[in-house]
mmCIF file of C-alpha atoms in Angstrom:
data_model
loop_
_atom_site.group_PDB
_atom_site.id
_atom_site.type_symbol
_atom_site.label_atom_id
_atom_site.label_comp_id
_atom_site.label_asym_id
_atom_site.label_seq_id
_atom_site.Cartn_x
_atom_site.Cartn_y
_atom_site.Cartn_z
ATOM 1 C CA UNK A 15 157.477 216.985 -30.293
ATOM 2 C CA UNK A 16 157.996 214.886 -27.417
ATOM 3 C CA UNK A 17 154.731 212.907 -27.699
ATOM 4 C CA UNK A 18 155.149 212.495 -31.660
ATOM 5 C CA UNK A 19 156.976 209.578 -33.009
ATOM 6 C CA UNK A 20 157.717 211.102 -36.019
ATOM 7 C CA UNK A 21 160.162 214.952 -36.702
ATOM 8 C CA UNK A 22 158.724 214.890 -40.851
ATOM 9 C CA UNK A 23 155.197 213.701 -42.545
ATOM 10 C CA UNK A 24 155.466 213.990 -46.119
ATOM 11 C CA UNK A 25 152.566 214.343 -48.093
ATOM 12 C CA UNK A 26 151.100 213.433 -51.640
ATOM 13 C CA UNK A 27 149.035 216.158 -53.438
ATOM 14 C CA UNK A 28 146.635 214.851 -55.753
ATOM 15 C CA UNK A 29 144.169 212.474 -53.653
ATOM 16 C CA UNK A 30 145.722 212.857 -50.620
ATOM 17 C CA UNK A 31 146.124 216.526 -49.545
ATOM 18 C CA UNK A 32 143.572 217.894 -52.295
ATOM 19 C CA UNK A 33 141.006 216.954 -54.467
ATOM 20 C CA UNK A 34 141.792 217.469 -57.706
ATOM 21 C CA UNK A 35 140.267 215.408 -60.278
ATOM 22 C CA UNK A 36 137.896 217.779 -61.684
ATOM 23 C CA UNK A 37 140.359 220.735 -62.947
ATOM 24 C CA UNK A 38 142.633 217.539 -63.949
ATOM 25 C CA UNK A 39 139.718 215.961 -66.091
ATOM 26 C CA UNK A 40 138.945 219.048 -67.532
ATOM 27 C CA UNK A 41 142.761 219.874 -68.644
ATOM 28 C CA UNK A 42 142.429 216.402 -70.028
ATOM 29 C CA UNK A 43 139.243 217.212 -71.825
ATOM 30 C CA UNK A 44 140.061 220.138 -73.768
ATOM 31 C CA UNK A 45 143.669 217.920 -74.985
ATOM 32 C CA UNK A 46 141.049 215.327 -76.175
ATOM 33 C CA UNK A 47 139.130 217.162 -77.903
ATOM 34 C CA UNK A 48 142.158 219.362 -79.682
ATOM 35 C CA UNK A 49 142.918 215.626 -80.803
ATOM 36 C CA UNK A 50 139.557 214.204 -82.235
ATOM 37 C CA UNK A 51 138.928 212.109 -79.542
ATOM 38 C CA UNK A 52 135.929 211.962 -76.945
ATOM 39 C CA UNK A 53 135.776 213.492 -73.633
ATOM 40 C CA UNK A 54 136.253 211.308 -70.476
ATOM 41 C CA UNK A 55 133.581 212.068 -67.486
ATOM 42 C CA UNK A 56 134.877 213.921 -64.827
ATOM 43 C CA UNK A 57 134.598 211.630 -62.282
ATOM 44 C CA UNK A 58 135.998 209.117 -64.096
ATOM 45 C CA UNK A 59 139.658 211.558 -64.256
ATOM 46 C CA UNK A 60 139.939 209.664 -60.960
ATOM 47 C CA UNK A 61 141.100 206.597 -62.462
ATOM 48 C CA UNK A 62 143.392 207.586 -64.512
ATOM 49 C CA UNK A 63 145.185 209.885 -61.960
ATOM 50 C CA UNK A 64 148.862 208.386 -60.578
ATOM 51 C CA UNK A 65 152.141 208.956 -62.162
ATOM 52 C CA UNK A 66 152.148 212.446 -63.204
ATOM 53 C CA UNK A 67 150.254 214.636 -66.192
ATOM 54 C CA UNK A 68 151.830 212.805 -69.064
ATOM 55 C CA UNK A 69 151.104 209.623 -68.062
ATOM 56 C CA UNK A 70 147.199 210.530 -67.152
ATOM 57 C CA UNK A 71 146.860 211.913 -70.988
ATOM 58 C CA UNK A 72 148.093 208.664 -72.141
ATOM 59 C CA UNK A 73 146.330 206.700 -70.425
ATOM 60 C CA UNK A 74 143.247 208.737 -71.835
ATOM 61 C CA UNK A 75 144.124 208.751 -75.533
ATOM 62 C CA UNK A 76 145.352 204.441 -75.171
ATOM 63 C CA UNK A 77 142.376 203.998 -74.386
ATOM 64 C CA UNK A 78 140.981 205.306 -77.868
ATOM 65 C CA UNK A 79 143.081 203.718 -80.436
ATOM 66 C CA UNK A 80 146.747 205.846 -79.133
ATOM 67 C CA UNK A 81 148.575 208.266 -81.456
ATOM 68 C CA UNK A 82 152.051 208.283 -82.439
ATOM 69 C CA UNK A 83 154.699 209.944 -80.313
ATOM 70 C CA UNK A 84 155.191 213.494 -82.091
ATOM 71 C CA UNK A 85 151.291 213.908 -81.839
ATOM 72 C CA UNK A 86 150.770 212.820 -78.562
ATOM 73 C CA UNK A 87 153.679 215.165 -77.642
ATOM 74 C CA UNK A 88 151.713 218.161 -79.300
ATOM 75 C CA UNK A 89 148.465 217.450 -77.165
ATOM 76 C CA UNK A 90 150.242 216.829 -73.657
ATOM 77 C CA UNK A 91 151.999 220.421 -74.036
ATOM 78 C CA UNK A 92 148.399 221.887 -75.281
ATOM 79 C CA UNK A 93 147.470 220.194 -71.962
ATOM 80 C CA UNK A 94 150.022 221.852 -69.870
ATOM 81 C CA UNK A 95 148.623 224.621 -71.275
ATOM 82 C CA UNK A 96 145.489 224.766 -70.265
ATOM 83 C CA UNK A 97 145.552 223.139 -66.928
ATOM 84 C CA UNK A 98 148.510 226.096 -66.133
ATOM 85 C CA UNK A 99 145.460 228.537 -66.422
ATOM 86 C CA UNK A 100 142.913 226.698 -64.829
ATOM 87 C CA UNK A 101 144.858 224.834 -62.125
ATOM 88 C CA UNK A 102 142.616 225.630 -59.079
ATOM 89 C CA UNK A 103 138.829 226.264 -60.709
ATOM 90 C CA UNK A 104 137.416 223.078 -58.613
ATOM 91 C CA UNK A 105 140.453 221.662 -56.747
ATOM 92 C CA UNK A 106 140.045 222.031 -52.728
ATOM 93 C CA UNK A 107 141.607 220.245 -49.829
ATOM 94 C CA UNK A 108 139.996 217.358 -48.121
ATOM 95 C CA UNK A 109 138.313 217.412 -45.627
ATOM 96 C CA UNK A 110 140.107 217.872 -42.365
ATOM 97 C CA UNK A 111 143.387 218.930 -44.130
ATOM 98 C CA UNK A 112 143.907 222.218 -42.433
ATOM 99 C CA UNK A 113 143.046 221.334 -39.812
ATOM 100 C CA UNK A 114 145.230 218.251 -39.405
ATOM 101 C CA UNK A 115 148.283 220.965 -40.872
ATOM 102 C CA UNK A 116 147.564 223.189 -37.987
ATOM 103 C CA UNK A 117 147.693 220.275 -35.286
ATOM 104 C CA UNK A 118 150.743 219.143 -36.958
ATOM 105 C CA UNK A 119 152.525 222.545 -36.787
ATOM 106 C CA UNK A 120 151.515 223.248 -32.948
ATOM 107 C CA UNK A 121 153.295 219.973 -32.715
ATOM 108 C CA UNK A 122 156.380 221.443 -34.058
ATOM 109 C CA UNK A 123 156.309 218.338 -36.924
ATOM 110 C CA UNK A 124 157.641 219.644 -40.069
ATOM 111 C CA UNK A 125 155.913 219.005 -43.116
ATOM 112 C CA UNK A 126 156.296 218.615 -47.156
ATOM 113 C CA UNK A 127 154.951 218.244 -50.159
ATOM 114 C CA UNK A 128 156.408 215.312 -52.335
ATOM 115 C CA UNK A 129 154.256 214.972 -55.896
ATOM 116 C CA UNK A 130 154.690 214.170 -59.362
ATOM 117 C CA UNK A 131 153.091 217.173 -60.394
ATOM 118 C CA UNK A 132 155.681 219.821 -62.090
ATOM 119 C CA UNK A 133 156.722 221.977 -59.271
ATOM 120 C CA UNK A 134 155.345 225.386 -60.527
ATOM 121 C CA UNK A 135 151.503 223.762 -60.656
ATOM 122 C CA UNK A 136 151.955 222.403 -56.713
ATOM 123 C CA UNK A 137 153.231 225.444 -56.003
ATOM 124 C CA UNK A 138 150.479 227.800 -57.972
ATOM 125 C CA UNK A 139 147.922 225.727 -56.623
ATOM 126 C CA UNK A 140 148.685 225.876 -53.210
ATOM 127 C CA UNK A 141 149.469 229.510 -53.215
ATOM 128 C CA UNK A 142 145.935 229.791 -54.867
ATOM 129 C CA UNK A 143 144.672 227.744 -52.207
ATOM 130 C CA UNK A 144 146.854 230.102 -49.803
ATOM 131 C CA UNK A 145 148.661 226.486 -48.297
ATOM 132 C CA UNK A 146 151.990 226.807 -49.749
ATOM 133 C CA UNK A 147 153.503 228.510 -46.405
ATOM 134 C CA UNK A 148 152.117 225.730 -44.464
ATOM 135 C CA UNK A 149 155.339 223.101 -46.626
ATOM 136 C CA UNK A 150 158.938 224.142 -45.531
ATOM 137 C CA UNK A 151 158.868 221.891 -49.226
ATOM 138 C CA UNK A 152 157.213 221.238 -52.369
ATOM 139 C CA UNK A 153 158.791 218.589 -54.152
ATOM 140 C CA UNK A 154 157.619 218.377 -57.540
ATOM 141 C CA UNK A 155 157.736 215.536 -60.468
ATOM 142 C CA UNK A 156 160.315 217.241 -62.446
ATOM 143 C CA UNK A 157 162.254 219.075 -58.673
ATOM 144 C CA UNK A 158 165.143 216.160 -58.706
ATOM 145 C CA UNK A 159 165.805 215.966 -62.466
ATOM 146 C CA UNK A 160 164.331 213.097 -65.227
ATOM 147 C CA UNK A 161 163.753 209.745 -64.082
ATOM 148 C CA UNK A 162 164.035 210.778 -60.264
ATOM 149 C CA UNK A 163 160.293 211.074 -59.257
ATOM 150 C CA UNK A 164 158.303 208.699 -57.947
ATOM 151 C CA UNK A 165 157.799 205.300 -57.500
ATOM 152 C CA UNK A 166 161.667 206.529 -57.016
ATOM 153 C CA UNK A 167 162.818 207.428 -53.419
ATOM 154 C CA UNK A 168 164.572 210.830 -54.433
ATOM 155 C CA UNK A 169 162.172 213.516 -53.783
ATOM 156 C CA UNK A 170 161.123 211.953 -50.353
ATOM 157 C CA UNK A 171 164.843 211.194 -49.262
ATOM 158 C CA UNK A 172 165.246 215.039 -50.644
ATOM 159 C CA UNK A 173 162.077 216.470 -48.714
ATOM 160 C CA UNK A 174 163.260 214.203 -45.594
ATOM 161 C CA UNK A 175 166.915 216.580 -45.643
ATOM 162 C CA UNK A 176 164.860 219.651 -46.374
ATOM 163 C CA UNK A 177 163.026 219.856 -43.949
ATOM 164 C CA UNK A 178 165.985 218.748 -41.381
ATOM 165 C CA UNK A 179 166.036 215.320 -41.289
ATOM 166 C CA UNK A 180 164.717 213.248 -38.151
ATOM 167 C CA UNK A 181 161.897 210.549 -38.370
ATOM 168 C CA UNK A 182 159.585 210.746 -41.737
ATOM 169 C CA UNK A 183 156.465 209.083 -42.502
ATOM 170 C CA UNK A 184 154.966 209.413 -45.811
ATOM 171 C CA UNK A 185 151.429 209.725 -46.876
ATOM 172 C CA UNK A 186 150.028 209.117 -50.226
ATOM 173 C CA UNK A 187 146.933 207.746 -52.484
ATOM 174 C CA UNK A 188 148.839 205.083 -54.698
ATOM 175 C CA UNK A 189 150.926 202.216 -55.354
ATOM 176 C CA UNK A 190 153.417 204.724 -56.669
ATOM 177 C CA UNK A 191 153.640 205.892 -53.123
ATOM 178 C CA UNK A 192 154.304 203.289 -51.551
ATOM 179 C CA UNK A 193 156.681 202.349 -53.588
ATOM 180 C CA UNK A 194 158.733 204.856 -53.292
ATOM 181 C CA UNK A 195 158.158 205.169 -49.579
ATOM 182 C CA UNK A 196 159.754 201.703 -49.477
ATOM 183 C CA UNK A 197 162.682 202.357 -51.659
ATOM 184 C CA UNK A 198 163.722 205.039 -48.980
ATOM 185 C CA UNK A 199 162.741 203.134 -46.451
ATOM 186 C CA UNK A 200 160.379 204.991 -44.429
ATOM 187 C CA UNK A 201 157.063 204.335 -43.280
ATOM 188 C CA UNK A 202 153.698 205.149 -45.442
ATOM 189 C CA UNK A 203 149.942 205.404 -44.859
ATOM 190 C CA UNK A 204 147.496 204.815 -47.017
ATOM 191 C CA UNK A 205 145.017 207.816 -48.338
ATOM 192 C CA UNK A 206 142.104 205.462 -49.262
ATOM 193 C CA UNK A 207 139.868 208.051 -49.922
ATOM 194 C CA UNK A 208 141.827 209.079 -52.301
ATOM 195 C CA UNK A 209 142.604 208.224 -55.968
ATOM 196 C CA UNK A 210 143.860 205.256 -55.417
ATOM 197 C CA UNK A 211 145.064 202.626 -58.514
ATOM 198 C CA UNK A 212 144.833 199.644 -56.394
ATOM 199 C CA UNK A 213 142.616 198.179 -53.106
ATOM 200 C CA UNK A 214 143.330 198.886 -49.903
ATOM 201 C CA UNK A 215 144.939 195.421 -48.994
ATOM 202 C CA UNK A 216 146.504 195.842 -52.189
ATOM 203 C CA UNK A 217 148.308 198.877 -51.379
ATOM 204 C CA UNK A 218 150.647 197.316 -49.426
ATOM 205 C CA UNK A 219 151.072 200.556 -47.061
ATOM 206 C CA UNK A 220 152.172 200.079 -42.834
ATOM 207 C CA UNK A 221 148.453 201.596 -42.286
ATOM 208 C CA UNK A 222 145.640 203.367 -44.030
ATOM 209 C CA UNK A 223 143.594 205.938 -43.671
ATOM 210 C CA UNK A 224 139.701 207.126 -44.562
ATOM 211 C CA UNK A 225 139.605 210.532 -43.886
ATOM 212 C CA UNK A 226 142.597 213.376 -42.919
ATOM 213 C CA UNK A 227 140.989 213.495 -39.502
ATOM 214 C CA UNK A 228 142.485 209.851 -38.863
ATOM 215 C CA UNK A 229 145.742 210.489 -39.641
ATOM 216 C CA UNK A 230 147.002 211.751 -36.688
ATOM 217 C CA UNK A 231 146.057 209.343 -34.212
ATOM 218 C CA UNK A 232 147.140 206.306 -36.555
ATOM 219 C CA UNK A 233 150.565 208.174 -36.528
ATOM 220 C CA UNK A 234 150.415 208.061 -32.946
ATOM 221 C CA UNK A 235 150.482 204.223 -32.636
ATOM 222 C CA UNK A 236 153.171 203.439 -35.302
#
């Protein structure tokens, strides 16, 4: 550890460690059409990715005309549903990801998961994945109790004292990220080949990143 400046990277899940867009678009899909409205394209699940399940589905359904709350309520648990059974059809890390774990761990640099996915889907999909011992954390969307994920700093000041304090960076795909790499005031990067909801410059993260193979040495110089 010696020759790392940092004891704790912190990770995103969804456009950052994996890809997971398609099985997301697809749990989307099948809520959609349970409510009479059209499908989305896969690809374009990517842009309505950030802030967690519920707010992905409404984004979806807002942009048809909306439904009132008890209805919309019905379809996101429907959704829940579904993607609970099909959580890991097409999801896969990134490239480089393993890779970049292992170099991380012969480092001795502790590493977590900090999401606002619930929990038990980070932590069936990485088990399917077989990546969930790689995290002495997985910090879900729903882990520190309502109203405490991100753009808040709790689950990354929470990861940080799981995984024994020390120096943490945080990386992550979106301005909810950042934001809430800010409020607890530690440093982020910038996954920009991920799904993120702004541009690059935008962002406003300490560095960014094209690829999981660059993270590493941009660690190295902050």
């Amino acid at each position: 550890m010696a020759d790392f400046p940092f004891d704790v990277v912190g990770f995103d899940l969804d456009g950052t460690l994996l890809e997971t867009h398609r099985d997301l678009g697809a749990a989307v899909n099948h809520a959609l059409a349970l409510g009479g409205f059209a499908s989305v394209p896969a690809d374009s699940a990517k842009d309505l990715i950030g802030g967690g399940a519920k707010i992905m589905l409404k984004r979806a359904i807002d942009d048809q005309g909306g439904l009132p709350d008890d209805e919309f309520h019905t379809l996101y648990k429907q959704m829940l549903a579904f993607y609970g059974d099909n959580h890991a059809v097409h999801t896969r890390p990134y490239p480089g990801a393993v890779e970049m774990l292992d170099e991380l761990a012969a480092r001795g640099v502790r590493v977590g998961v900090v999401t606002n996915k619930f929990e038990q889907f980070a932590r069936a999909i990485l088990g399917t994945l077989e990546l969930v011992d790689r995290f002495d954390c997985v910090i879900g969307g729903d882990t520190m109790g309502k109203g405490r994920a991100k753009p808040a700093p709790d689950p990354i000041l929470h990861a940080r004292e799981c995984c024994g304090g020390g120096r943490m960076v945080y990386v992550g795909d979106s301005s909810y990220d950042v934001r809430a790499a800010r409020a607890a005031e530690v440093p982020v990067i910038a996954a920009c080949y991920g799904y993120c909801d702004k541009p690059r410059e935008e962002l406003g993260a300490d560095a960014s990143i094209d690829s999981l193979s660059e993270l590493i040495p941009v660690l190295e110089k902050l």
